Coordinates of C-alpha atoms in Angstrom, one line a residue:
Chain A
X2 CA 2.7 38.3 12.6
X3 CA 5.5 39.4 15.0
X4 CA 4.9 42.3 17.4
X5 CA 6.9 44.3 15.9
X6 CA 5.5 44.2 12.6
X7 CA 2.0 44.1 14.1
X8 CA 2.6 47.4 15.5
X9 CA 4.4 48.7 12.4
X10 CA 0.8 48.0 10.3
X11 CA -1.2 49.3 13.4
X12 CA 0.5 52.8 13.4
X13 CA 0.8 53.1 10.3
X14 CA -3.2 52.5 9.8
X15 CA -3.8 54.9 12.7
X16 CA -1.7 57.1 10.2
X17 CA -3.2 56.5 7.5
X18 CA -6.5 57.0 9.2
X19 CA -5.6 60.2 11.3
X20 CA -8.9 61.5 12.9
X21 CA -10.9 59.2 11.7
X22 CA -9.9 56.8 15.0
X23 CA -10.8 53.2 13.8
X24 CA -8.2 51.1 12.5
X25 CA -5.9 50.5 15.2
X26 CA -8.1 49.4 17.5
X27 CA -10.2 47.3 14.8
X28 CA -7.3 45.6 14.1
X29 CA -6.2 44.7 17.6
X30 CA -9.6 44.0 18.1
X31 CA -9.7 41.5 15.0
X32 CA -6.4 40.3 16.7
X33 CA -8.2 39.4 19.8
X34 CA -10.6 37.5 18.5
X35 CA -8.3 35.7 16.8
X36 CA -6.7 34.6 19.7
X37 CA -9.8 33.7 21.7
X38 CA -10.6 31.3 19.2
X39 CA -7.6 29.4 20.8
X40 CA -7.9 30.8 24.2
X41 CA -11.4 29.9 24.7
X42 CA -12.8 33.1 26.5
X43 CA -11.0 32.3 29.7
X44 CA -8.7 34.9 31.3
X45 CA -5.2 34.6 30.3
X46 CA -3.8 37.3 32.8
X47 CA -1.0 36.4 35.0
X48 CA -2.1 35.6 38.8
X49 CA -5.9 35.6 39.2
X50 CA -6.1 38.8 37.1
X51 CA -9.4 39.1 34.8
X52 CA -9.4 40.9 32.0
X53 CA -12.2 43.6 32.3
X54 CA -14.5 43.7 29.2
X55 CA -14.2 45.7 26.1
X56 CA -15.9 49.7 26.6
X57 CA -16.3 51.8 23.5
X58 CA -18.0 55.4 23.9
X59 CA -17.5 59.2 23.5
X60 CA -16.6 60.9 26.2
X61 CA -16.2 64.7 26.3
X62 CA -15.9 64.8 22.9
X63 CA -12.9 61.9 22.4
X64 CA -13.6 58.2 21.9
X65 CA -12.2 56.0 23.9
X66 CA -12.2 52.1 23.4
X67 CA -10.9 49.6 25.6
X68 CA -10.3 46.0 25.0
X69 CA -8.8 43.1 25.9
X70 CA -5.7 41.9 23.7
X71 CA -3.2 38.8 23.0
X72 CA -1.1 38.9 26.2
X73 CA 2.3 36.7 23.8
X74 CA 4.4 39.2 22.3
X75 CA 4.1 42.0 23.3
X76 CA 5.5 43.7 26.6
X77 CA 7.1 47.2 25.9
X78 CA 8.8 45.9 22.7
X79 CA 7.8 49.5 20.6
X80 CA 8.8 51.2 23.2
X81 CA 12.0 50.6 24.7
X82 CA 13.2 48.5 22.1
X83 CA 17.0 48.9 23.1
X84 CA 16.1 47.1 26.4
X85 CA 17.3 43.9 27.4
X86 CA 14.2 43.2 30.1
X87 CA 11.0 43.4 27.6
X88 CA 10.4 39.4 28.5
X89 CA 7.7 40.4 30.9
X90 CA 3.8 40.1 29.6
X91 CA 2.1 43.3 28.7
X92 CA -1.3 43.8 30.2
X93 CA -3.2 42.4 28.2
X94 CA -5.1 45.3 27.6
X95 CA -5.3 47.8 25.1
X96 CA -6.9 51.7 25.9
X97 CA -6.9 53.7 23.2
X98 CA -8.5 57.8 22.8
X99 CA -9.5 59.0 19.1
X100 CA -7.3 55.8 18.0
X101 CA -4.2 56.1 19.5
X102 CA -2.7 54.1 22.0
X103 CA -2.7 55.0 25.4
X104 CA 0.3 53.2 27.6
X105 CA -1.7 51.4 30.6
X106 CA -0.2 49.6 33.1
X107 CA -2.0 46.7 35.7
X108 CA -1.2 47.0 39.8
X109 CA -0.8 44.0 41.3
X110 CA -4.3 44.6 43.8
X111 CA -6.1 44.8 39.6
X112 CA -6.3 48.7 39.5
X113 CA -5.0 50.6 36.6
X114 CA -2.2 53.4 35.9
X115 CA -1.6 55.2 32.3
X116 CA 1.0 57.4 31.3
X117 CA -0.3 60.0 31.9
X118 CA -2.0 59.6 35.5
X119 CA 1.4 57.6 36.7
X120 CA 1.5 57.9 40.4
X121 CA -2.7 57.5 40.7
X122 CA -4.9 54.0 40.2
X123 CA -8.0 53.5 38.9
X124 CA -10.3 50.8 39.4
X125 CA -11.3 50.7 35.6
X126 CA -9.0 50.8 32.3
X127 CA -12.7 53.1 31.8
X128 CA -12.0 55.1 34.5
X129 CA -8.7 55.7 33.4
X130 CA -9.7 56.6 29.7
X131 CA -11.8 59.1 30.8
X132 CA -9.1 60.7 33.4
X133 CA -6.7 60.8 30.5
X134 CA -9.3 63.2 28.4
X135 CA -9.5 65.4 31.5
X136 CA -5.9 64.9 31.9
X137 CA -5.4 65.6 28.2
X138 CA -7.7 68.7 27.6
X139 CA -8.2 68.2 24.1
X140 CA -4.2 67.3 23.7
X141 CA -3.0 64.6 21.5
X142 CA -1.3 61.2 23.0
X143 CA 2.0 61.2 21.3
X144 CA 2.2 57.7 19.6
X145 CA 3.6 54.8 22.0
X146 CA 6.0 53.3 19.5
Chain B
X8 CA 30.9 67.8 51.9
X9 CA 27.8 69.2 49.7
X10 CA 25.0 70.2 52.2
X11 CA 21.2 69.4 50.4
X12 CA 19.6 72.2 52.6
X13 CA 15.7 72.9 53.1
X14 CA 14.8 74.9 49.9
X15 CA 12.8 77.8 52.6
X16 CA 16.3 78.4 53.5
X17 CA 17.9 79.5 50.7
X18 CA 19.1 82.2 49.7
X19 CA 18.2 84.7 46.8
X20 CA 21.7 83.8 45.6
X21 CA 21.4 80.0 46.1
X22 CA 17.7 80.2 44.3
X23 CA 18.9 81.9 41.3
X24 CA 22.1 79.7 41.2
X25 CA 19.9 76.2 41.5
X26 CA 17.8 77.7 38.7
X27 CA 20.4 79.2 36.2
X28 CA 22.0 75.6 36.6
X29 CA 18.7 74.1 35.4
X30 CA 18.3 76.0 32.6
X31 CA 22.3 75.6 31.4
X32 CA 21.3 71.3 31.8
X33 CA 17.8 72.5 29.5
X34 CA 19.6 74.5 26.9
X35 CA 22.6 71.8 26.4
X36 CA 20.0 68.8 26.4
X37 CA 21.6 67.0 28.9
X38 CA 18.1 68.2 30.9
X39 CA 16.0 65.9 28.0
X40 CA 18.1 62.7 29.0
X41 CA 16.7 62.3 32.2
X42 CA 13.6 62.9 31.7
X43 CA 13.6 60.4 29.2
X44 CA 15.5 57.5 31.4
X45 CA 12.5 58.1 34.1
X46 CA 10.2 57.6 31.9
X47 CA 11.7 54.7 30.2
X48 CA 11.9 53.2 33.6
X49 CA 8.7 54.6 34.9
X50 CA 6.8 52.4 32.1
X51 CA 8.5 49.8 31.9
X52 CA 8.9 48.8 36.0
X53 CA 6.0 46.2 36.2
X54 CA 4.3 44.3 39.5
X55 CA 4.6 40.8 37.7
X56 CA 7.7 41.9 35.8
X57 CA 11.3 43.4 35.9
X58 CA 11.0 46.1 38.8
X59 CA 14.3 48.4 39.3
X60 CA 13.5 52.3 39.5
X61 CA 9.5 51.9 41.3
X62 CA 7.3 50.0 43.0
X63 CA 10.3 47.2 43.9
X64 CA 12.5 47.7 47.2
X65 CA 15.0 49.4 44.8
X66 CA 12.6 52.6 44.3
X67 CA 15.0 54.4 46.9
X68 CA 18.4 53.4 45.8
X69 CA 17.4 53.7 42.2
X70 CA 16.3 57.4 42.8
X71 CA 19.3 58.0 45.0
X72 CA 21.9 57.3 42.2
X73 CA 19.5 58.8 39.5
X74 CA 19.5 62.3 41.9
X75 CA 23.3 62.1 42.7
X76 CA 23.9 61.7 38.4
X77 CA 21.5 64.8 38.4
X78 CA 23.3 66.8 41.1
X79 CA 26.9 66.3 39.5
X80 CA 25.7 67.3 36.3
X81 CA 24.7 70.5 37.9
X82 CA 27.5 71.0 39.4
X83 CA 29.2 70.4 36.5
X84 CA 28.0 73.6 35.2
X85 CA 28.2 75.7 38.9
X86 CA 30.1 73.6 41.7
X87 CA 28.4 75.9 44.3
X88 CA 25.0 74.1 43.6
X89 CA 23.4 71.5 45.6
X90 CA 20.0 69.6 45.1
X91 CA 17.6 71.2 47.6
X92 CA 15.1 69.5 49.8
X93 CA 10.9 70.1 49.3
X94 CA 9.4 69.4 52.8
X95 CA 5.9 69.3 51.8
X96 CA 4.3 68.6 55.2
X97 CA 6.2 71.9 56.2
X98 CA 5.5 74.2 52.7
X99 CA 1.7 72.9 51.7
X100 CA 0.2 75.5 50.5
X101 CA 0.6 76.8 46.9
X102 CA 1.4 80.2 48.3
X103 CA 4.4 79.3 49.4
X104 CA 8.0 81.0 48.4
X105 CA 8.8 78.0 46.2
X106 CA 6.3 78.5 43.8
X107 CA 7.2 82.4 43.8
X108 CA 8.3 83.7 40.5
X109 CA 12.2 84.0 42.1
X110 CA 11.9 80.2 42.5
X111 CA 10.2 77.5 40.5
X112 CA 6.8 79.5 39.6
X113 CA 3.5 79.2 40.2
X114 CA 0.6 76.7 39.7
X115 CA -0.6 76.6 36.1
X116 CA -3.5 79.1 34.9
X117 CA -7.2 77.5 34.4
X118 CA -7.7 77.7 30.6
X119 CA -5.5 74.9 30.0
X120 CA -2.5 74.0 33.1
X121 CA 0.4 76.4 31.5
X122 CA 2.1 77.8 33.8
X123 CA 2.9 81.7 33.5
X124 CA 4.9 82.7 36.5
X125 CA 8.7 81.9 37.0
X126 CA 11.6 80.9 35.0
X127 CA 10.6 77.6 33.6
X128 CA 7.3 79.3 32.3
X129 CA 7.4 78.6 28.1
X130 CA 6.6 82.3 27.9
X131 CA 10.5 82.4 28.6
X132 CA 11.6 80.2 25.7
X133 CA 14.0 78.8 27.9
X134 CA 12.0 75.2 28.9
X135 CA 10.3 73.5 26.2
X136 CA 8.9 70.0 26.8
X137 CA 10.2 68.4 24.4
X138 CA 10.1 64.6 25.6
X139 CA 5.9 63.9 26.2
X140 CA 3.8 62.0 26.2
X141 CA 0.9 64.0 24.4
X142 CA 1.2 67.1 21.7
X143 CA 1.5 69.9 24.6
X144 CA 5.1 71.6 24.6
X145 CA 4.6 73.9 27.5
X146 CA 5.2 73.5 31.3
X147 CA 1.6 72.7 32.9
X148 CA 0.6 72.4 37.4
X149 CA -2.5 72.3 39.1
X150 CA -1.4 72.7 42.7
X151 CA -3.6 71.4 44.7
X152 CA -6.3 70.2 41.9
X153 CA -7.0 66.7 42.7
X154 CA -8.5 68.0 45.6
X155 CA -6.5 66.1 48.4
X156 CA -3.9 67.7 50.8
X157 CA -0.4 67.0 51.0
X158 CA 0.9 64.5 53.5
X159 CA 1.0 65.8 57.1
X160 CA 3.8 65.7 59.9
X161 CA 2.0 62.5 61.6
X162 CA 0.9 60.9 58.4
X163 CA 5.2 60.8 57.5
X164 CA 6.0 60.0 60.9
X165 CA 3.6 56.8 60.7
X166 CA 5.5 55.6 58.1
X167 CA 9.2 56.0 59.5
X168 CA 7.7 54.2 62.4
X169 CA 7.3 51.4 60.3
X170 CA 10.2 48.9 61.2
X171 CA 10.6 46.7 58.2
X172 CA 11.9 48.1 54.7
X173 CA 10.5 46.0 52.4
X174 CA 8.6 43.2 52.2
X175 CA 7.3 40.4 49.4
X176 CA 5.7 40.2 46.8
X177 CA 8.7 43.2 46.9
X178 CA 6.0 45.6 44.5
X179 CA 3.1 48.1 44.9
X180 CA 1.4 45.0 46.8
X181 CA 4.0 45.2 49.6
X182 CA 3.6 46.1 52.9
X183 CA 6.5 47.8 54.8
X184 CA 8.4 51.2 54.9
X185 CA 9.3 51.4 50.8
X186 CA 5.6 51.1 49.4
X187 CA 4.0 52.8 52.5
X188 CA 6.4 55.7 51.5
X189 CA 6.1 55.0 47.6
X190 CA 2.5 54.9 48.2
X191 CA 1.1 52.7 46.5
X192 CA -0.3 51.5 49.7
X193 CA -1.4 53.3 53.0
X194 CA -1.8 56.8 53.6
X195 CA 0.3 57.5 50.8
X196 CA 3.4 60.1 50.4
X197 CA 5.3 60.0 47.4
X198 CA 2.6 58.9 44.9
X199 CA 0.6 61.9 46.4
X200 CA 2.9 64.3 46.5
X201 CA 3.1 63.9 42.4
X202 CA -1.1 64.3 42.5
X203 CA -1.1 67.4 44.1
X204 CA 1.1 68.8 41.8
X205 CA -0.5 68.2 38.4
X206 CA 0.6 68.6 34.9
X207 CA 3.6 66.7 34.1
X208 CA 4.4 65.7 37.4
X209 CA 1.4 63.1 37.3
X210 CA 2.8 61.4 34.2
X211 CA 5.7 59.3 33.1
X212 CA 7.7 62.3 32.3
X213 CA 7.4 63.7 35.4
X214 CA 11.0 65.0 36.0
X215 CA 10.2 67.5 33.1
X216 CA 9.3 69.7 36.2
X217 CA 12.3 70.8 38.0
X218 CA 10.3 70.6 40.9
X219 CA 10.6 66.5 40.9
X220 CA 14.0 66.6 42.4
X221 CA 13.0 68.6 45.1
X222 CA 10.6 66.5 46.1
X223 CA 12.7 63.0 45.1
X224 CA 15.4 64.9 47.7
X225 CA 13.0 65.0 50.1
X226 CA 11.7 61.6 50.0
X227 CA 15.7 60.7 49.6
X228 CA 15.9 62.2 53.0
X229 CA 13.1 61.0 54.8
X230 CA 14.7 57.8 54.0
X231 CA 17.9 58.5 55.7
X232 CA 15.6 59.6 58.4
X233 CA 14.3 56.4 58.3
X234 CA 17.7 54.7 58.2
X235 CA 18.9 56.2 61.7
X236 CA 15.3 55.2 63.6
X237 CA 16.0 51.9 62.5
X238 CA 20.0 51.2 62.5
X239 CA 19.1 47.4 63.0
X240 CA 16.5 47.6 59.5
X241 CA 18.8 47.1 56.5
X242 CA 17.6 46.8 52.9
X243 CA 15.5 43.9 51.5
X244 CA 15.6 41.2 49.7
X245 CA 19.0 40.1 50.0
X246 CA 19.8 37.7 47.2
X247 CA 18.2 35.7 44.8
X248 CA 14.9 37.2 44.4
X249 CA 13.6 37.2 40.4
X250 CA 13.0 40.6 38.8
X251 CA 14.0 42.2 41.9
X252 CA 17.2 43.8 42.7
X253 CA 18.8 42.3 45.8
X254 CA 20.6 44.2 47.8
X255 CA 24.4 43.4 46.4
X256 CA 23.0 43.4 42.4
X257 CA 23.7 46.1 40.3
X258 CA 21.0 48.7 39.0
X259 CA 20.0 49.6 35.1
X260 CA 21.0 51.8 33.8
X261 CA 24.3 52.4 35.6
X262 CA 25.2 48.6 35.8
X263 CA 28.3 49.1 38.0
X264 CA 26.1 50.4 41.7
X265 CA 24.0 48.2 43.9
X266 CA 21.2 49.0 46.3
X267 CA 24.4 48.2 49.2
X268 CA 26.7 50.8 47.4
X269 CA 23.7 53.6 48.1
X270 CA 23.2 53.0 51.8
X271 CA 25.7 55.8 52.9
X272 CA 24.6 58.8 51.7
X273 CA 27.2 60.9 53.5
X274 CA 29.9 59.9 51.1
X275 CA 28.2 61.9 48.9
X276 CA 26.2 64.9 50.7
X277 CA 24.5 65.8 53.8
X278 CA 21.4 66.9 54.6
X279 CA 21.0 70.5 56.6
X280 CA 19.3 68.5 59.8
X281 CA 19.1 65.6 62.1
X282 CA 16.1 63.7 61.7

């Protein structure tokens, strides 16, 4: 499935879905283990980058999941698709609170960034979930794509 | 010549004139647009990946041209207005006269970050947040929430002592003056400076608070500050560096201005002081 129809079905089961918070990241997650099948359980992050594990929990009242995803295809495609630079590899990571996707980012030293704590690093994706509750106070995440 | 001046010297007529400009940029839309370019730029900037407007030597250039684009287009609606200047090591405290009600308002209140004081408050109607990045429309701070101060004096001054600009793997890895001032490494400045602030100014969008050029001003300036401690320091890399900008390539989004073409502030404004 190409990225960008992979996204289209993931959004629109978050959609479809709306509070109930499961299908996007089942489906990434199904994804994943898809790919692993091939990838053998190794790290597939650039440099000597693991991939921290899958985290799944409720935390101040949101869920948030975590979990490690397909590094091909997908870079910032959704998101800037008029861009001419979306070549580079995504994280490989996915973070998501009550199901919807939460824009993460690596650091070159392995700690974490989102969009919404952008200028401060976290050692762990579930560090950084849990920041974007407090960050978010009960807010929404506007959809990524 | 413009003159960017010290935002503690302005006066009641200059304040109200910076802000009325603002709010002309909000009401058109014109405001919206850059807050969305940052923020297409601020996600999509990566360490192992194409790098032009942050952590990559071009952080400073990038924000130079981006705050030049934002000054013109408030001048294009009073010619009297400059960008002004946030020196945070000076003005550290949230009770100072630019979070007064005259000026940009005041930190946001407990029950949930809004701010309720000043012109950009959404009490006014005239600043809706309308490009997000979750389902709140209203303009939130937490000055001083995250619990650590703002830069001092000597903290800044350690970094202008540092003699090299930039320095490989040319991202938030880097040693040198760029990412010691970016902050992704070392004591930390401009990174911080966003903390402190809260609310939008710790996300992507972050220029949906008018208070991010006043603080990008003032890291623009500590840069030329910078620039005249170290005349023999010039901008790295200089050619053929992937995913980089060298210093004679040209910059998304403008395509037509390189890091070289942004080393000369003065042909486009001064700042109030000597370093």
């Amino acid at each position: 499935m190409s990225d960008i129809s992979r996204r289209r079905v993931l959004r629109g089961a978050a959609i479809a879905v709306a509070g109930v918070a499961m299908a996007a990241p089942a489906a990434i997650a199904a994804q994943s283990a898809v790919a692993g099948a091939g990838g053998s359980g190794h790290p597939t992050g650039h440099g000597d980058h693991t991939r921290p594990e899958a985290f799944d929990e409720v935390y101040r009242g949101r869920r948030i999941q975590g979990m490690p995803i397909p590094v091909e295809g997908r870079g910032h495609t959704g998101r800037t698709g008029h861009s001419p630079h979306m070549a580079h590899e995504g994280p490989g990571y996915a973070v998501f609170v009550d199901g919807e996707e939460l824009h993460v980012m690596r650091n070159a030293d392995s700690s974490w960034i989102s969009v919404v704590n952008h200028y401060e690093t976290f050692r762990t994706p579930r560090a950084l979930a849990r920041a974007a509750v407090d960050e978010l106070q009960g807010a929404v995440l506007v959809p990524m794509a | 010549m413009a003159v960017r001046k010290n935002q503690a010297t302005l006066t009641s007529t200059e304040k109200r004139a910076f802000v009325n400009a603002l709010l002309a940029l909000k009401r058109s839309g014109r405001y919206d647009s850059f807050v969305t370019t940052h923020n297409e730029f601020i996600t999509s900037d990566s360490d192992n990946g194409d790098r032009v407007g942050h952590r990559s030597p071009s952080f400073l250039p990038w924000h130079r041209r981006f705050l030049i684009q934002f000054e013109e287009a408030l001048q294009s609606v009073d010619s009297s207005v400059t960008l002004p200047y946030w020196d945070w090591t000076d003005d550290r405290t949230a009770a100072s006269s630019m979070w007064a009600p005259d000026f940009l308002g005041g930190t946001g209140r407990s029950l949930d970050g809004q701010v309720i004081t000043g012109p950009f408050a959404a009490s006014s109607g005239n600043w809706p947040i309308n490009v997000r990045v979750d389902g709140r429309s209203f303009l939130r701070r937490s000055l001083g929430g995250g619990g650590r101060p703002l830069p001092t004096r000597a903290e800044v001054d350690s970094v202008l002592a540092m003699p090299t600009y930039d320095t490989a793997p040319w991202n938030s890895a880097s040693d040198g003056f760029r990412n010691h001032l970016e902050g992704w490494r070392g004591v930390n400045l401009h990174n911080r400076v966003h903390v402190w602030i809260g609310g939008q100014m710790g996300t992507g969008v972050s220029p949906n608070d008018p208070v991010f050029w006043l603080h990008h001003c003032f890291i623009d300036k500590l840069w030329a500050d910078w620039q005249r401690r170290h005349p023999d320091s010039g901008y790295l890399p200089t050619g053929g560096t992937p995913n980089v900008v060298d210093l004679h390539d040209t910059m998304r989004p403008w395509n037509d201005v390189s890091p070289q073409d942004m080393l000369d502030h003065t042909a486009h404004y001064t700042y109030d002081t000597a370093a």
